[in-house]
Coordinates of C-alpha atoms in Angstrom, one line a residue:
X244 CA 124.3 80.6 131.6
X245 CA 121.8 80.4 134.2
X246 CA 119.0 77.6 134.1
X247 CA 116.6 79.5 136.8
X248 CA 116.2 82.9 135.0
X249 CA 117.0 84.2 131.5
X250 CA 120.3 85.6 130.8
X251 CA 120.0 88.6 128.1
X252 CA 123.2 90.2 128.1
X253 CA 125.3 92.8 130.0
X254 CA 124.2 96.2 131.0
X255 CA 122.3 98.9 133.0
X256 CA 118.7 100.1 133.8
X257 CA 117.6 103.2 131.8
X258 CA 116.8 106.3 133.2
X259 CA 116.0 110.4 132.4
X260 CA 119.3 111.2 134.0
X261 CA 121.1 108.9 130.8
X262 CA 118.3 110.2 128.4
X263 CA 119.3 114.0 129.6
X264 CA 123.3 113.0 129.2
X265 CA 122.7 111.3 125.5
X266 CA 120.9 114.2 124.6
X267 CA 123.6 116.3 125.1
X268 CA 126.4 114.3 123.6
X269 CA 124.2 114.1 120.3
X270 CA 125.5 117.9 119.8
X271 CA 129.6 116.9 120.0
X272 CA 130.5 116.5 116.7
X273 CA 133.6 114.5 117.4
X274 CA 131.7 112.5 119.3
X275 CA 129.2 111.6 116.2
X276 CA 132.0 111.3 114.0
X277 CA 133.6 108.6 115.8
X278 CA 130.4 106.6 116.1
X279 CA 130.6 106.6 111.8
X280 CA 134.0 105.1 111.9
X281 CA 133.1 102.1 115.1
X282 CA 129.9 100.9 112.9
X283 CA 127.4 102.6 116.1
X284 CA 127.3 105.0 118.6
X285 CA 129.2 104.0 121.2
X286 CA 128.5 106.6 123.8
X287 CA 125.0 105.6 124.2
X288 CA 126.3 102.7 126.2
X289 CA 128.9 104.5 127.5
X290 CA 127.0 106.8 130.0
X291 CA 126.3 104.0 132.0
X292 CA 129.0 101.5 131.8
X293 CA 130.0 102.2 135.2
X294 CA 127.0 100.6 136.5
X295 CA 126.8 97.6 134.2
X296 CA 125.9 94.3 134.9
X297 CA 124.0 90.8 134.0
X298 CA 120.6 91.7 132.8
X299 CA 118.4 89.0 133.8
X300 CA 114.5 88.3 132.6
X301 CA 112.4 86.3 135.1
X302 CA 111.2 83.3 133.6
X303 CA 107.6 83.7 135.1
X304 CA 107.6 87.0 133.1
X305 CA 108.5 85.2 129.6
X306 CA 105.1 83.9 129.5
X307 CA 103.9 87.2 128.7
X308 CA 106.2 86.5 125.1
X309 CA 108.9 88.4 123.7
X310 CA 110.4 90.0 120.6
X311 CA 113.6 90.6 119.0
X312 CA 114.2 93.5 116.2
X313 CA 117.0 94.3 114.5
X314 CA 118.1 94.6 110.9
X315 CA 120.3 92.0 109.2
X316 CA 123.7 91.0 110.0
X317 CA 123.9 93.7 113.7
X318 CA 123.5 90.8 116.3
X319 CA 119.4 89.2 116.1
X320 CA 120.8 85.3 115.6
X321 CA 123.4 85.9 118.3
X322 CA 120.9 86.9 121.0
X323 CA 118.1 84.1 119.2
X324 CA 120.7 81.9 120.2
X325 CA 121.8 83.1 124.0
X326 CA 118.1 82.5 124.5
X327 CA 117.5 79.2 123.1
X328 CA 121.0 77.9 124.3
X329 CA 119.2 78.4 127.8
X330 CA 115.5 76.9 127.0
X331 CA 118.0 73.2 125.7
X332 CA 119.9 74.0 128.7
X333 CA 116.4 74.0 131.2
X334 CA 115.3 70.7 129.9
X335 CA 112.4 72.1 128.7
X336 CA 110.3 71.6 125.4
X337 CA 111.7 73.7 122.6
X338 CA 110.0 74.4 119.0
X339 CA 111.8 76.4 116.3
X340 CA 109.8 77.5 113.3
X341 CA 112.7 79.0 110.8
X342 CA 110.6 79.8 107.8
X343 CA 114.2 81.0 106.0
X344 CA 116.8 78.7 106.8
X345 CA 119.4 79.8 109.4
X346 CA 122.1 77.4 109.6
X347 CA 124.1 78.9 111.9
X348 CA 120.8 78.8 114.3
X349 CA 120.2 74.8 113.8
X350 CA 123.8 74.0 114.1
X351 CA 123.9 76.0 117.4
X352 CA 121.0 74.1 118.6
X353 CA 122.2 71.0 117.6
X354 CA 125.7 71.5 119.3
X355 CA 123.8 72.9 122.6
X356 CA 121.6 69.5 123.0
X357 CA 125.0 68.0 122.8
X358 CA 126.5 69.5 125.7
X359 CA 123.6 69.0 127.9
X360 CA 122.9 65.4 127.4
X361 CA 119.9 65.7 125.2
X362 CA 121.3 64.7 121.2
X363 CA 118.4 62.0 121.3
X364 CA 115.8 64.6 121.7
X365 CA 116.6 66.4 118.7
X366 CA 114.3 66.5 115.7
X367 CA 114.4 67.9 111.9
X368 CA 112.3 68.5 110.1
X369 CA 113.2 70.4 106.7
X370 CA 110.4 70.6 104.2
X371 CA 113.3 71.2 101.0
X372 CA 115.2 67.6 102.6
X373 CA 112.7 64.8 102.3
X374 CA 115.1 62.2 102.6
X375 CA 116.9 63.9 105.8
X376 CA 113.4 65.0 107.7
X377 CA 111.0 63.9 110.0
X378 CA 107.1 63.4 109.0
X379 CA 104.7 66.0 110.1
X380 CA 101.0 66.1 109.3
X381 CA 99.6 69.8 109.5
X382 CA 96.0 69.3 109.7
X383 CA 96.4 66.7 112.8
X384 CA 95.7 68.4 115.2
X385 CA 91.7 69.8 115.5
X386 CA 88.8 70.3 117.8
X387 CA 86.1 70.8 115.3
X388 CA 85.9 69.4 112.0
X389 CA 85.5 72.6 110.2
X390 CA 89.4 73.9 111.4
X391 CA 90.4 71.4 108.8
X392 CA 88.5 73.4 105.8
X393 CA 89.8 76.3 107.3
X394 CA 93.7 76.1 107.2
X395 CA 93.0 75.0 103.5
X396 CA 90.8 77.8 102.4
X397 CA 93.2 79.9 104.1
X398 CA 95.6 79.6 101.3
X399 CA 93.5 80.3 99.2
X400 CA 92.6 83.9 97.3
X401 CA 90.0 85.8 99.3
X402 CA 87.6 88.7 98.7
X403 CA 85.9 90.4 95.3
X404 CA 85.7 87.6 92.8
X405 CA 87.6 84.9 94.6
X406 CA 85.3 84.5 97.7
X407 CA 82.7 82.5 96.1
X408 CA 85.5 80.2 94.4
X409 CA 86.7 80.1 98.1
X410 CA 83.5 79.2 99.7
X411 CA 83.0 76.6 97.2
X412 CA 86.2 74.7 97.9
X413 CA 85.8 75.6 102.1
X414 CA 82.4 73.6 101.2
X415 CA 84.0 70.5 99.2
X416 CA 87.1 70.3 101.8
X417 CA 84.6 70.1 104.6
X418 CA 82.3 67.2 102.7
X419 CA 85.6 65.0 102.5
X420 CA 86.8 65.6 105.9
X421 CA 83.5 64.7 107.4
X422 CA 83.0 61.6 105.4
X423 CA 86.6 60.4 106.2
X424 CA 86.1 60.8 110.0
X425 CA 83.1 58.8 109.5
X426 CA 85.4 56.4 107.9
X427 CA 88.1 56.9 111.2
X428 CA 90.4 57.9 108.4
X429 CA 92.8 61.1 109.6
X430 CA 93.0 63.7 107.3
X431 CA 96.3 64.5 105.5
X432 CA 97.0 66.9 102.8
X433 CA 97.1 63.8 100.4
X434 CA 94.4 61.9 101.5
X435 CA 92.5 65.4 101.2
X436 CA 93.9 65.9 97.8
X437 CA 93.0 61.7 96.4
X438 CA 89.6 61.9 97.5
X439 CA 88.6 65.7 96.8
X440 CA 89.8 65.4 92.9
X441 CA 90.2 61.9 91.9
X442 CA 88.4 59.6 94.6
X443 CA 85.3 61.1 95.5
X444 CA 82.7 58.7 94.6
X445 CA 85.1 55.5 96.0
X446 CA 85.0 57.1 99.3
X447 CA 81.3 57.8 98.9
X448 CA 81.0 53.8 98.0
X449 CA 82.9 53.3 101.4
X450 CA 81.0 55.3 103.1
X451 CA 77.8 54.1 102.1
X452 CA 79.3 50.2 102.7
X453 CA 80.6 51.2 106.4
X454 CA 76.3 52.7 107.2
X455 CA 75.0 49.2 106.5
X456 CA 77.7 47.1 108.6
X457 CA 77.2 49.4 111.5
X458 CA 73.4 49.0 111.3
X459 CA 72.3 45.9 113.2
X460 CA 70.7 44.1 110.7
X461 CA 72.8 42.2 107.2
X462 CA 72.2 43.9 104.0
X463 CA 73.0 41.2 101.1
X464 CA 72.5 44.3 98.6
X465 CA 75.5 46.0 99.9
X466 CA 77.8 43.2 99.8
X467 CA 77.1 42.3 96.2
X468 CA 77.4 45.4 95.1
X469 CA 81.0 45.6 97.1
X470 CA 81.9 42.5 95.8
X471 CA 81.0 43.6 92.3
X472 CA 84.4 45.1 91.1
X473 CA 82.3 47.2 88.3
X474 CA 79.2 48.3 90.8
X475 CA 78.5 51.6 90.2
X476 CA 78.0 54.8 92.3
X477 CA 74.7 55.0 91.8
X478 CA 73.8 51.7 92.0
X479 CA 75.6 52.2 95.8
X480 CA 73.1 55.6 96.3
X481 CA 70.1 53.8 94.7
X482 CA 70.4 51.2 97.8
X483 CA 71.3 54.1 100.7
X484 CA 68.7 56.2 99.8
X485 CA 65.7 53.1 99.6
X486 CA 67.4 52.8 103.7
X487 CA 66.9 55.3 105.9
X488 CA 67.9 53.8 109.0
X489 CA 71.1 54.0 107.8
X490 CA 71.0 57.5 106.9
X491 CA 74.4 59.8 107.8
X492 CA 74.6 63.5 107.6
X493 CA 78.2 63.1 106.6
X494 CA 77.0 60.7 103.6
X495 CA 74.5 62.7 102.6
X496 CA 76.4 65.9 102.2
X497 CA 78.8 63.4 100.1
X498 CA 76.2 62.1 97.3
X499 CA 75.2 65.6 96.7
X500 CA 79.4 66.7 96.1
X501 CA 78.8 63.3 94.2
X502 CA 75.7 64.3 92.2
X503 CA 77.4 67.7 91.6
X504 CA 77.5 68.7 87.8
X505 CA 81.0 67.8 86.9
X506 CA 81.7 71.0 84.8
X507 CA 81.2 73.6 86.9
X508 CA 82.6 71.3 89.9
X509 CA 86.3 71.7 87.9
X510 CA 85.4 75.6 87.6
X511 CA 84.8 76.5 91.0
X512 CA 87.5 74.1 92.3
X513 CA 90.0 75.5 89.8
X514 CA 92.3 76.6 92.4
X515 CA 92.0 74.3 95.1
X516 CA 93.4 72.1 92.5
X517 CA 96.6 73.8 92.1
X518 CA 97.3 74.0 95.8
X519 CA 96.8 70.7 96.7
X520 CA 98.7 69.4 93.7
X521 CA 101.2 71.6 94.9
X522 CA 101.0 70.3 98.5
X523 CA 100.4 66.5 98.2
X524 CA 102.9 65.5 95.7
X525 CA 106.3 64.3 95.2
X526 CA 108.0 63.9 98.2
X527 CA 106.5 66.7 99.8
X528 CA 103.3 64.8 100.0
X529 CA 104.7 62.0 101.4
X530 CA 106.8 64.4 104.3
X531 CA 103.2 65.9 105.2
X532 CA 102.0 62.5 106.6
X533 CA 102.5 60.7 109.1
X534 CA 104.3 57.6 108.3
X535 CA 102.6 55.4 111.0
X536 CA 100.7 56.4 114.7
X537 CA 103.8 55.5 116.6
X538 CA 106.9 56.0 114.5
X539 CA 109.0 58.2 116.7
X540 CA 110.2 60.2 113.5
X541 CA 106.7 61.8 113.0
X542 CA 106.2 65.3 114.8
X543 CA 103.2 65.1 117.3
X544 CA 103.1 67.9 119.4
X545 CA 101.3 66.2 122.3
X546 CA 104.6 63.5 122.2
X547 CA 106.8 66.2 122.0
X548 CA 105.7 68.1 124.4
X549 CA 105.4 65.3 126.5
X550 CA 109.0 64.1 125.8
X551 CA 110.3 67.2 126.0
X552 CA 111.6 67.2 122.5
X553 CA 113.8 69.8 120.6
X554 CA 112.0 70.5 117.0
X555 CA 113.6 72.3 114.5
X556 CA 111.1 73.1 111.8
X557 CA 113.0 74.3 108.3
X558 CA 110.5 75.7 106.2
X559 CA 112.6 77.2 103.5
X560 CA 111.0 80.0 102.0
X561 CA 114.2 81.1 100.1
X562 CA 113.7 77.9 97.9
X563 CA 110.2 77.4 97.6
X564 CA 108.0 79.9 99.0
X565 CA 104.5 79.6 97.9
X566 CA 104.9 75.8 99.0
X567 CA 106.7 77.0 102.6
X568 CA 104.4 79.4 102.9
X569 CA 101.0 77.6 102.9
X570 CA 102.8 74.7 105.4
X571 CA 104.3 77.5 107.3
X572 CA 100.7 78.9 107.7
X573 CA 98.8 75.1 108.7
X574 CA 101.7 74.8 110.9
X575 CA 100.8 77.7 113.1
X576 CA 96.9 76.8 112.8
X577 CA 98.0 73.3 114.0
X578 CA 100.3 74.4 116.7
X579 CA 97.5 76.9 118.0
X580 CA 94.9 74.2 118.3
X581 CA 97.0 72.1 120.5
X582 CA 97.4 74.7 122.5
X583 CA 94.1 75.3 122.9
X584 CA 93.5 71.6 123.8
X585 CA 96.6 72.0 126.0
X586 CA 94.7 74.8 127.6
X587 CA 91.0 73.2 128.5
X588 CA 91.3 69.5 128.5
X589 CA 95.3 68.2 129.3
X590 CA 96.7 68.2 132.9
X591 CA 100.3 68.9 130.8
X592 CA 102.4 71.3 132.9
X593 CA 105.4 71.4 130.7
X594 CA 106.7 74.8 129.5
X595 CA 107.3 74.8 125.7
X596 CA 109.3 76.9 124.5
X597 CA 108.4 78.5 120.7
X598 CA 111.0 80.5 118.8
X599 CA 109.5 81.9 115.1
X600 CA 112.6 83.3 113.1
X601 CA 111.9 85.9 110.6
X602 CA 107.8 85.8 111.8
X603 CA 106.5 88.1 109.4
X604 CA 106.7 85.2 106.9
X605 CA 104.3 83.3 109.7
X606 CA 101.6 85.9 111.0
X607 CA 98.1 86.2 109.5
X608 CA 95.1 87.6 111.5
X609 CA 94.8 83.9 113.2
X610 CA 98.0 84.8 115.3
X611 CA 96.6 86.7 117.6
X612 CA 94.6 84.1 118.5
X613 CA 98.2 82.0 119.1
X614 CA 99.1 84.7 121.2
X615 CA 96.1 84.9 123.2
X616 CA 95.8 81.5 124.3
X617 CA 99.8 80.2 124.6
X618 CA 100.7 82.0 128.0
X619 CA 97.8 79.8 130.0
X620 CA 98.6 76.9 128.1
X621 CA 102.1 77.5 129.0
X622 CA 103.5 78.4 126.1
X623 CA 106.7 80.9 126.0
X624 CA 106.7 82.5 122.2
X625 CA 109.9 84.5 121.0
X626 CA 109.7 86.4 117.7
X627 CA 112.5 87.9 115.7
X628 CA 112.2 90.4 112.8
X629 CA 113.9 92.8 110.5
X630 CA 111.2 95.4 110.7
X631 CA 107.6 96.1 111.8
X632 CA 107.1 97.4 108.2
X633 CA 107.4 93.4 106.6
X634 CA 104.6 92.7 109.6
X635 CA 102.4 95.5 108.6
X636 CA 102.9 94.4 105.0
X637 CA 101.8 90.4 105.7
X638 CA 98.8 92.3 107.8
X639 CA 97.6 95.1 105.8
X640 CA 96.8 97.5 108.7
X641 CA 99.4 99.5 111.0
X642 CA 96.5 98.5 114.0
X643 CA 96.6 94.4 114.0
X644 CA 100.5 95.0 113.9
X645 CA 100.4 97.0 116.8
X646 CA 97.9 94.9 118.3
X647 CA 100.4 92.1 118.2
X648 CA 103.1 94.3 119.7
X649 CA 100.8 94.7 122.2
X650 CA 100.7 91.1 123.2
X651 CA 104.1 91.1 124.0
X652 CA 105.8 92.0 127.2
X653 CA 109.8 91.6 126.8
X654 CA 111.0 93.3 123.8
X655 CA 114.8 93.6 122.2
X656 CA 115.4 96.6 119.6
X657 CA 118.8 95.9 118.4
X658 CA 120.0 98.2 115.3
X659 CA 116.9 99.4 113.0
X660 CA 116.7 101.2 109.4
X661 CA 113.8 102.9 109.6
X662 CA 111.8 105.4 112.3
X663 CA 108.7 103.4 111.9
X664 CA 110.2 100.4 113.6
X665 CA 112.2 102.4 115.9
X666 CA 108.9 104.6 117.3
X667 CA 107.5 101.1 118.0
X668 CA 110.2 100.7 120.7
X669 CA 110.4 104.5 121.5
X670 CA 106.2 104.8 122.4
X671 CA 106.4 101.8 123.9
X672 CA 109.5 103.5 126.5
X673 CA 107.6 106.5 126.9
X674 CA 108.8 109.8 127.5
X675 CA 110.2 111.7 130.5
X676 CA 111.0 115.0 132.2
X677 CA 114.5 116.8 131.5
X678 CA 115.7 120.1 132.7
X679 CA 117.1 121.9 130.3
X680 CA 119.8 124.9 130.7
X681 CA 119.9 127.7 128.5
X682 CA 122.0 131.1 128.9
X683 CA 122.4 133.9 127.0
X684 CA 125.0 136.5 126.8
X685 CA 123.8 140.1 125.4
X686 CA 125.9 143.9 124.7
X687 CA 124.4 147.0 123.7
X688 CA 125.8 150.8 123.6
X689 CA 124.6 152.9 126.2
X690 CA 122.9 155.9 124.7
X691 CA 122.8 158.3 128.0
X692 CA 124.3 161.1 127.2
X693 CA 125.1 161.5 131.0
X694 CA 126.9 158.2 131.0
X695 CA 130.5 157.5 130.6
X696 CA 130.0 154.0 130.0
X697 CA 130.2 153.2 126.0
X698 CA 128.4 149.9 126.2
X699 CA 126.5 147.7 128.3
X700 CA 126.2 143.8 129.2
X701 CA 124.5 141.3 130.7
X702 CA 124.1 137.5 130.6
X703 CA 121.4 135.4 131.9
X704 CA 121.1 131.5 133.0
X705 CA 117.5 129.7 133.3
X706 CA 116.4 126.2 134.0
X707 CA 113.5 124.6 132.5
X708 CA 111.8 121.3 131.8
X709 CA 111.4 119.8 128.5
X710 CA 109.1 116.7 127.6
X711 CA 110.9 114.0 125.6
X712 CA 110.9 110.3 124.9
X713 CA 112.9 107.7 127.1
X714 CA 114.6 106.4 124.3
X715 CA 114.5 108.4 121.0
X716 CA 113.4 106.9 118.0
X717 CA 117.0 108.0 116.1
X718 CA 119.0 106.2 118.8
X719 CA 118.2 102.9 117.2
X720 CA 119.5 103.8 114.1
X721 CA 122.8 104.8 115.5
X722 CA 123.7 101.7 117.6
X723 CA 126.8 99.5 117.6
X724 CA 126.5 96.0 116.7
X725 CA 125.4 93.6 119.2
X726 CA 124.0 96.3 121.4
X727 CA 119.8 97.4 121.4
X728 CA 117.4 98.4 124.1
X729 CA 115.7 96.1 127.1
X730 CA 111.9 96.2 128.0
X731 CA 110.9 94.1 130.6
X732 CA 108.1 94.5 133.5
X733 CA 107.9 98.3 132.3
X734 CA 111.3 99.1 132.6
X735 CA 113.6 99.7 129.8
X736 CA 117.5 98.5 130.2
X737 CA 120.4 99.0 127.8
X738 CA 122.3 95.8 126.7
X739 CA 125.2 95.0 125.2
X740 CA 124.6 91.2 123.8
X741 CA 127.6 89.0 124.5
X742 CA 128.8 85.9 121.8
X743 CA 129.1 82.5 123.0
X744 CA 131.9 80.6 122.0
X745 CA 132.5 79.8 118.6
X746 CA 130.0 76.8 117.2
X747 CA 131.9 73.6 115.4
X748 CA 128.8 72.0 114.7
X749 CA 128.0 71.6 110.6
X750 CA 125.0 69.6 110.7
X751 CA 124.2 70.1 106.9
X752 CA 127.7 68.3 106.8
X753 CA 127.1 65.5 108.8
X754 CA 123.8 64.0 107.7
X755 CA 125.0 64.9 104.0
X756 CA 122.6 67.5 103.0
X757 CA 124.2 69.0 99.7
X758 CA 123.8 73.0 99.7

């Protein structure tokens, strides 16, 4: 495998003349029924085996991102892995996000860091493994405030009734994050969770402590009433609000979430509550923090990235999905705003590598955004999926799907189900020019009476041109395992995807993970 360009598999570039031959061969019968009994259609491949060879994809163009789609169990993990296998191979930084849980993926990357010298730069995280897993904080990474409020509110139901239940706990997550950067305190899901629900008025008391020692002059007040283990909060707000120079925006926005009737305060928070619960937790609250600024266990992406770390992320969906999914989502939002700070204030010229397994489990509206900004920032993102029906379902709309298709300029089309997915690939390819021979062969009696001849023949041959697509749509449906359809810089190649040797790794096995 090559380190200076990126190995795909073996094969040929596509042209009409193949697209004019396979459209013949559909028509042999014996042909077809052989393709039923190999599992594919192995023709397709066929008509241009002679001029087979290494497909390569330059790794300038992999900035542009790239996709792999192809239904279970035909050959998406084997290629997922020829292409990561080169990324550990490169020395480069390399981020898997497997929202399912493939662990013939993870022990293939585990085995490839290995053989290249780089087993220490290897880390797990696995959000169903506490005990096995690194720490990593979702909502560390921000430029603004209010992206912390957002990945939360995110989660939660949106539109018709539920907006202004939304808005309300947008509004109470923002009050808390503001007050606890005034307090230098970095927001976690459980700190988020403590003081939002159950610690709201002793971070307002802290608050309101920290404005008098950073004013100039001493306030005996304030450190009787901290020293007074029974001081109330409004003996605390009674003080603050008889001192204005020590006024805050960030406090004063508190005592009002303070002051707010407590009643409808656990109505309109009613499921906010749930989610952080759900998120803050057990061990699972514990595996979304940090457990201290330089422990080399927690995932920070600017150390990572600067170490040129592997990271493989283990969401799994299969066992938890609610849970996986709302980490899954602040993951991504995370991700993207480093990568925007990457972009506009870091000197950081390392290529990252991202690889997102089954990624309609990870895209929302917000991905775009991801992959707008990764290719300046340097980022190189590789998606695999079963079908573009499972994105348009996570989307809603046919358009953002294809506007996410869009953003990406290598795609793989291994096997597919259904003609939706396959047309994806096919309008993509385009369509083409063929000439087309017909003849025709006609007898009729000669009625001349003066005639001796009984009947009459003639037969005709024309050529014409016919407008069809580069690759059609049913092709996909027909082919062989392990096989699928190149585009790359606009032109279209047809791969057959080889298997590396067999993997010995079991890393469930060796750190003692119990299925």
């Amino acid at each position: 495998l090559p380190t200076d360009k990126l190995f795909v598999g073996k094969g040929f570039m596509w042209t009409p003349e193949h697209t004019s031959m396979i459209n013949k061969l559909m028509h042999n019968k014996e042909l077809l029924e052989e393709g039923e009994n190999l599992g594919g259609l192995a023709f397709i491949h066929g008509v241009g085996i002679k001029d087979e060879q290494n497909i390569y994809v330059q790794l300038p163009d992999l900035v542009g991102h790239s996709v792999i789609i192809g239904t279970t169990r035909v050959g998406k993990t084997r290629a997922y892995e020829i292409i990561t296998v080169q990324a550990i191979k490169r020395k480069e930084t390399v981020i898997i996000f497997d929202p399912k849980g493939d662990k013939e993926l993870l022990n293939r990357v585990v085995e490839s860091c290995r053989q290249v010298g780089r087993e220490n730069d290897f880390i797990f995280f696995a959000l169903p493994y506490p005990k096995f897993s690194a720490h990593y904080n979702p909502l560390k990474n921000f430029t603004l405030p209010n992206e912390i409020p957002d990945r939360i509110a995110m989660l939660l139901p949106a539109g018709g009734d539920s907006e202004a239940f939304r808005s309300f706990a947008w509004q109470v997550i923002s009050v808390i994050t503001n007050a606890m950067l005034y307090m230098h305190i970095r927001p976690t899901v459980k700190s988020l969770s403590a003081y939002s629900l159950a610690k709201t008025e002793e971070l307002c008391k802290q608050c309101i402590s920290e404005a008098f020692r950073r004013y100039t002059f001493k306030n005996d007040s304030i450190v009787e009433l901290d020293r007074d283990i029974d001081a109330k909060i409004e003996d605390y707000i009674k003080l603050y609000k008889k001192t204005p120079e020590v006024h805050h925006n960030a406090i004063d926005d508190l005592i009002m979430l303070v002051k707010h009737p407590k009643e409808h305060f656990q109505k309109m928070i009613a499921s906010l509550t749930p989610l952080l619960a759900k998120l803050s937790s057990g061990e699972i609250g514990t595996l979304l923090s940090d457990r201290s600024e330089d422990d080399v266990n927690n995932i920070d992406w600017e150390r990572v990235v600067k170490n040129k770390k592997v990271v493989y992320v283990l969401f799994g969906s299969l066992l938890m999905r609610d849970t996986a999914k709302a980490v899954i989502r602040m993951a991504i939002q995370d991700f993207t705003s480093f990568v925007g700070s990457k972009y506009c204030y870091m000197n950081d010229k390392n290529v990252i590598n991202l690889f997102i397994d089954e990624f309609s489990e990870v895209v929302d509206s917000a991905f775009i955004n991801l992959l707008n900004k990764a290719g300046g920032a340097g980022v190189r993102i590789f998606l695999a999926s079963q079908s573009v029906a499972d994105l348009e379902s996570e989307l809603k709309t046919a358009a953002k799907a294809q506007q996410i298709f869009d953003n990406l300029n290598t795609k793989l089309w291994l096997r597919t189900t259904d003609m939706t997915t396959s047309k994806v690939f096919s309008d993509a390819a385009g369509s083409v020019s063929i000439k087309q021979e017909s003849s025709g062969f006609s007898v009729s009696p000669d009625v001349s009476t003066n005639s001796e001849v009984v009947f009459r023949s003639s037969y005709s041959q024309s050529e014409s041109e016919k407008n069809v697509p580069l690759i059609d749509p049913s092709w996909l449906l027909k082919l062989p395992k392990g096989q699928g359809f190149l585009m790359s810089s606009g032109r279209v190649f047809k791969v057959r995807i080889p298997l590396l040797q067999e993997c010995k790794t079991d890393y469930y096995k060796e750190v003692g993970i119990e299925e």
